[in-house]
Coordinates of C-alpha atoms in Angstrom, one line a residue:
X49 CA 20.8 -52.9 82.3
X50 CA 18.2 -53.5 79.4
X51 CA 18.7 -50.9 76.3
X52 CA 15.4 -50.1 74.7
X53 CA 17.3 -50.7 70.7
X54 CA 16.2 -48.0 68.3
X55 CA 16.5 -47.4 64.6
X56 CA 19.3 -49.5 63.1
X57 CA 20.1 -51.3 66.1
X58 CA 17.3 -53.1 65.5
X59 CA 18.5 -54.6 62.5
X60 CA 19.7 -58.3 63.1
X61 CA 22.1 -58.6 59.8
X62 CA 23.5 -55.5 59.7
X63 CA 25.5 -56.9 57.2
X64 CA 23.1 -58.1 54.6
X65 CA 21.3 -55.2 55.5
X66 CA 24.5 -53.3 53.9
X67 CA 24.2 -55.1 50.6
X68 CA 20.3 -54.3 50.4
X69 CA 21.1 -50.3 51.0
X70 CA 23.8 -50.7 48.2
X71 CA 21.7 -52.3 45.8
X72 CA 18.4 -52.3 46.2
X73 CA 17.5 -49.0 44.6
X74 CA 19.9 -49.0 41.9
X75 CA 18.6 -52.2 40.9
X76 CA 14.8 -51.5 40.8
X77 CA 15.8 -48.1 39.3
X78 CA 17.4 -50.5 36.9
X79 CA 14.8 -52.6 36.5
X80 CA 12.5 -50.1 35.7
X81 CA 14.2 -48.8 32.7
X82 CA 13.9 -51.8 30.9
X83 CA 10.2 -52.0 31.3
X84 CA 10.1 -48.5 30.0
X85 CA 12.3 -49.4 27.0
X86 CA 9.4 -52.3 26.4
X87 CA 6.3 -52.6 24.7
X88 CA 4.5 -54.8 26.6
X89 CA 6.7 -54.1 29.8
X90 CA 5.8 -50.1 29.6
X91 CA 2.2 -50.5 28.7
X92 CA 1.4 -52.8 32.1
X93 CA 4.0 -50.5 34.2
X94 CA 2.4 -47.3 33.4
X95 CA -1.4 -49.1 34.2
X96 CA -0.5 -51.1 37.2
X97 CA 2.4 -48.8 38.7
X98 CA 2.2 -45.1 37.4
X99 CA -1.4 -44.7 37.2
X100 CA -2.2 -44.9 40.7
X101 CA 0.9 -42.6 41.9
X102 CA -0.1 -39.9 39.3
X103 CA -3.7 -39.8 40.2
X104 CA -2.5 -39.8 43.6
X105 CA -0.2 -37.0 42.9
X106 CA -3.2 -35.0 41.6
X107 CA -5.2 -35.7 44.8
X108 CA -2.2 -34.9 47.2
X109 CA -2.0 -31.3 45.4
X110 CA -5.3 -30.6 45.3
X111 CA -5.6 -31.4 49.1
X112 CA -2.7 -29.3 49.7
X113 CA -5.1 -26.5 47.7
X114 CA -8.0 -26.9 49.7
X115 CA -9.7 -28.9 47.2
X116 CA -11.5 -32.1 48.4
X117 CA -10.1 -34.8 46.1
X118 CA -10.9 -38.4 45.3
X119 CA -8.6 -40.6 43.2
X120 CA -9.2 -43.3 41.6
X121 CA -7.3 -45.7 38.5
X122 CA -8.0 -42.8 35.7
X123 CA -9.3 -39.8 37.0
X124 CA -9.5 -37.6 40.2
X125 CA -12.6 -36.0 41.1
X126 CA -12.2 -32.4 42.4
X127 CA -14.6 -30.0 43.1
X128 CA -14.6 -26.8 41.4
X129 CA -14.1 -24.9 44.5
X130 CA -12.5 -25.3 47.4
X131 CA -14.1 -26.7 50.9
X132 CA -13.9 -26.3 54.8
X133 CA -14.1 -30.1 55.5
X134 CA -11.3 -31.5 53.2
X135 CA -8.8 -29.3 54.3
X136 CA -9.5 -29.3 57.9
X137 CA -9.6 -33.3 57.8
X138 CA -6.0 -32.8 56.2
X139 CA -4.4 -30.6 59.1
X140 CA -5.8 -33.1 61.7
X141 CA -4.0 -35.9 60.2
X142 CA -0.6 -33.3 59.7
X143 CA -0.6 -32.7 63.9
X144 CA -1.7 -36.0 64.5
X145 CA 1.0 -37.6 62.1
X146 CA 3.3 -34.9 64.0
X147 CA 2.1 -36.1 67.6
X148 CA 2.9 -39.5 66.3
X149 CA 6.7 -38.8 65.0
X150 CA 7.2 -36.9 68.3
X151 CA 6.7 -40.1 70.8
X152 CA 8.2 -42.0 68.8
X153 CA 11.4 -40.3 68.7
X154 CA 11.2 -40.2 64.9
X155 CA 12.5 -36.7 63.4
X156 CA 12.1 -37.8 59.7
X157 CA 8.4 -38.0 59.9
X158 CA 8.1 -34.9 62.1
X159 CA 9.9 -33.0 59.5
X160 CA 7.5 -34.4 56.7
X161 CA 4.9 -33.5 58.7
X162 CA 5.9 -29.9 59.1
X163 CA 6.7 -29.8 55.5
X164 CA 3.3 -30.9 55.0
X165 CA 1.8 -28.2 57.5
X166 CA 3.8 -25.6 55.4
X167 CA 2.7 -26.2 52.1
X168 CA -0.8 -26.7 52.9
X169 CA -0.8 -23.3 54.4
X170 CA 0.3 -21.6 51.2
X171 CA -2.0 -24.0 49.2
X172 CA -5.2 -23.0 51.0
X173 CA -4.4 -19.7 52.3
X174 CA -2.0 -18.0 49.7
X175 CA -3.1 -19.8 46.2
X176 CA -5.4 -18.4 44.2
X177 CA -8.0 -20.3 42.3
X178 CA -6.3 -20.0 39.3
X179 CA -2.8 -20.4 40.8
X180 CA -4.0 -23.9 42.7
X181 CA -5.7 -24.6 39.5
X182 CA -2.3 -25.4 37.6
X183 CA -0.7 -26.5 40.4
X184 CA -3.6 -29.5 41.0
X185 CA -3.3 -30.5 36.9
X186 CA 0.9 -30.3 37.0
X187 CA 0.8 -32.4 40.4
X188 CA -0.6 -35.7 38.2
X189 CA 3.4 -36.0 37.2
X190 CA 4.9 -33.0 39.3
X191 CA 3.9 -34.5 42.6
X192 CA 3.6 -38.0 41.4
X193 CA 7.4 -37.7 40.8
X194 CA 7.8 -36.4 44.2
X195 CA 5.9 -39.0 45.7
X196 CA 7.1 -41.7 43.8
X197 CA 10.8 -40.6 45.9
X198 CA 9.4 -40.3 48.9
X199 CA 8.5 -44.1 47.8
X200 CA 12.0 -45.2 47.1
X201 CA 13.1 -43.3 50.3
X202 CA 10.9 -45.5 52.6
X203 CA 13.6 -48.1 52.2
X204 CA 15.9 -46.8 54.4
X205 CA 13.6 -45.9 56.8
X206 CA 10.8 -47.3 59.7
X207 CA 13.1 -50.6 61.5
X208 CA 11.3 -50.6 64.2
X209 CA 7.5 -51.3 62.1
X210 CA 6.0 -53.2 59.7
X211 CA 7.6 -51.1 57.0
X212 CA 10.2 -53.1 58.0
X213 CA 9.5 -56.2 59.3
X214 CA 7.2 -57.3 56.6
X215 CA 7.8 -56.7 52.8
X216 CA 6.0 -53.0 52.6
X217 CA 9.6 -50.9 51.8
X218 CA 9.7 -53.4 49.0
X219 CA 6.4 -53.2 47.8
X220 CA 7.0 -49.2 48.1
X221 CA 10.3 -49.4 46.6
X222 CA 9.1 -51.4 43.2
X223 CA 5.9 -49.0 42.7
X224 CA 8.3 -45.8 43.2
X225 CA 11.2 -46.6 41.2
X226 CA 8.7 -48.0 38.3
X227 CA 6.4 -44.6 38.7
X228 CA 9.5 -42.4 38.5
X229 CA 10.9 -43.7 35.7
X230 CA 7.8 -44.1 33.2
X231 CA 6.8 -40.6 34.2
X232 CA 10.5 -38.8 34.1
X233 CA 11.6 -41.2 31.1
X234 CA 8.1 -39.6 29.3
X235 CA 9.2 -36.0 29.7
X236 CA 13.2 -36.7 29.5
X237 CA 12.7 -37.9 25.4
X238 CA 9.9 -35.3 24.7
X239 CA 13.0 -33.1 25.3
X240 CA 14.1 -34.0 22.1
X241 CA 10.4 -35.0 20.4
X242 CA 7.3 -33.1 21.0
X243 CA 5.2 -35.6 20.0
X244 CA 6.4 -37.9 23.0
X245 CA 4.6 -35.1 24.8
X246 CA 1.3 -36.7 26.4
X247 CA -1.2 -34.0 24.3
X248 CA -4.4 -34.6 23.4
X249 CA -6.9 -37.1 25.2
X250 CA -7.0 -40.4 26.8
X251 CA -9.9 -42.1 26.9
X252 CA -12.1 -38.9 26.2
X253 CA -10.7 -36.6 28.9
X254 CA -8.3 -34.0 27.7
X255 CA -4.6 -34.8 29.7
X256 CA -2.6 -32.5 32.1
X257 CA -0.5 -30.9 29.1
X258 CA -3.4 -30.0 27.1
X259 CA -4.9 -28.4 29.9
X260 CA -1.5 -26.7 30.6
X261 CA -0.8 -25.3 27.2
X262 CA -4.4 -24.5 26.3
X263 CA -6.1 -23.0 30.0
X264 CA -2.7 -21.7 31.3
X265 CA -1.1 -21.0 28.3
X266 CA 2.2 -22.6 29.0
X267 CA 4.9 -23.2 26.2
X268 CA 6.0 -26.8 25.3
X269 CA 9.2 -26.1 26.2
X270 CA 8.1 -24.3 29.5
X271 CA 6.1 -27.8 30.5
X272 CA 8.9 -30.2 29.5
X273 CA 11.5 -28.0 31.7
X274 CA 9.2 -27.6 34.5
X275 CA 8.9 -31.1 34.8
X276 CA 12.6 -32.1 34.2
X277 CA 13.3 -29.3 36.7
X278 CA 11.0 -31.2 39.1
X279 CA 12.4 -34.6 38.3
X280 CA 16.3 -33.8 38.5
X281 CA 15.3 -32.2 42.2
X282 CA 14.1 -35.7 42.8
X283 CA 17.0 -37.6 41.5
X284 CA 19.4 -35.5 43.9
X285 CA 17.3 -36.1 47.0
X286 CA 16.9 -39.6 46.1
X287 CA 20.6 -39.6 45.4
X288 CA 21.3 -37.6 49.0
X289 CA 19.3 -40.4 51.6
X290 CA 20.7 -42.5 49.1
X291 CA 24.2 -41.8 50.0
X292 CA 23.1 -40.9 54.3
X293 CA 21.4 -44.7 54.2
X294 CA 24.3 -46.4 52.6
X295 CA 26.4 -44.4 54.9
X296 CA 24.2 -44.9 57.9
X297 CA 24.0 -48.9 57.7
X298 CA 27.8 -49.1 57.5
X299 CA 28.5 -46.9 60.8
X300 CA 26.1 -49.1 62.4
X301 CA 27.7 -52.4 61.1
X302 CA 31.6 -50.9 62.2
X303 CA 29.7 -50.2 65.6
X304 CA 28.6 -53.8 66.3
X305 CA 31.3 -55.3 65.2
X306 CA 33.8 -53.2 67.4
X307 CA 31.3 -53.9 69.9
X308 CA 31.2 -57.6 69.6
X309 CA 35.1 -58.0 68.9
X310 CA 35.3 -56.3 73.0
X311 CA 32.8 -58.5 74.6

């Protein structure tokens, strides 16, 4: 009787599979470091890898507000006030990603989707202006750390596409491990050197901590801990489907191998 295979069973080398699980991320995380402890290596990691997550990160948190967003290498263009279309566009694509998770059996992207579904509630409907304000200029690193793990997460996830089959959850896993890095490793030594902190302007626009400390009146110390806080919450959920992944691909390599060793 045929077996439709499903999730790791549709893995042909479970056991090289293994070795990629153990390694990969701690490697790229690896990897990453030493770019960021470069001149030359930091400079083309933060313009050809963190960029586009951060200004990414401000888009995501701005739809999540309501806000119509567009991103692009240097800057995100948001309204000033919020819109029907943009967030209405958004929840379509949240029940339609959901609808999509649901027939295909997958509960890790339903659960994102709800996730999503919940935050875009409070965003639009509970925020104030003011509130969403902050949150849309401390999403740029905030949710460009987040995003950057859900990144390195990938890799464990989606056998049965093209996440898989082709070279996307390495693609995904490179840009995510090089985002969170350069943007955690920024904030981890301005614990220890305020003028690490990214104050002032680049290229004539005044950056996320300036409009932090001077519109919402937030300490330096209040900004460095919020974004360590949101960095170390990402380095223990990384580290959690870190450990499920590892521990996933081995059950399913003991499986086949009983299974083969009866037949």
């Amino acid at each position: 009787m045929y077996v439709e295979k499903r999730g790791w069973e549709l893995v042909d080398d479970l056991a090289l599979e293994r070795k990629f699980c153990i390694a990969a991320i701690p490697l790229m995380l690896g990897i990453a470091v030493l770019f960021k402890i470069s001149g030359l290596g930091s400079s083309l990691q933060r313009i050809f890898l963190t960029m586009p997550v951060h200004e990414l990160g401000h888009a995501i948190s701005a739809w999540l507000c309501g806000y119509a967003a567009i991103p692009s290498l240097w800057k995100t263009i948001i309204p000033d006030s919020r819109g029907f279309v943009a967030p209405l566009m958004l929840l379509i694509s949240i029940l339609y990603m959901m609808r999509y998770a649901m027939r295909e059996h997958s509960n890790s992207l339903f659960f994102l989707g709800l996730l999503l579904l919940i935050l875009q509630t409070i965003g639009t409907l509970a925020l104030s202006e003011g509130t969403a304000d902050w949150v849309v200029t401390f999403g740029g690193d905030g949710m460009g750390m987040i995003l950057a793990t859900v990144l390195m997460c990938t890799f464990f996830f989606g056998k049965g596409s093209q996440l898989y089959r082709g070279w996307l959850r390495w693609g995904f896993l490179m840009i995510g491990a090089a985002a969170f890095i350069d943007i955690y490793g920024t904030w981890w030594i301005a614990r220890d050197d305020v003028y690490n902190i990214p104050y002032g302007e680049t290229g004539g626009i005044k950056t996320d901590a300036w409009k932090l400390i001077n519109f919402h009146f937030w300490s330096r110390e209040q900004l460095v801990g919020n974004y360590l806080s949101v960095g170390l919450a990402c380095l223990i959920s990384l580290a959690t489907v870190y450990a499920w992944g590892v521990w996933r691909v081995s059950v399913a390599l003991r499986t086949r191998r009983q299974r083969d060793n009866e037949n």
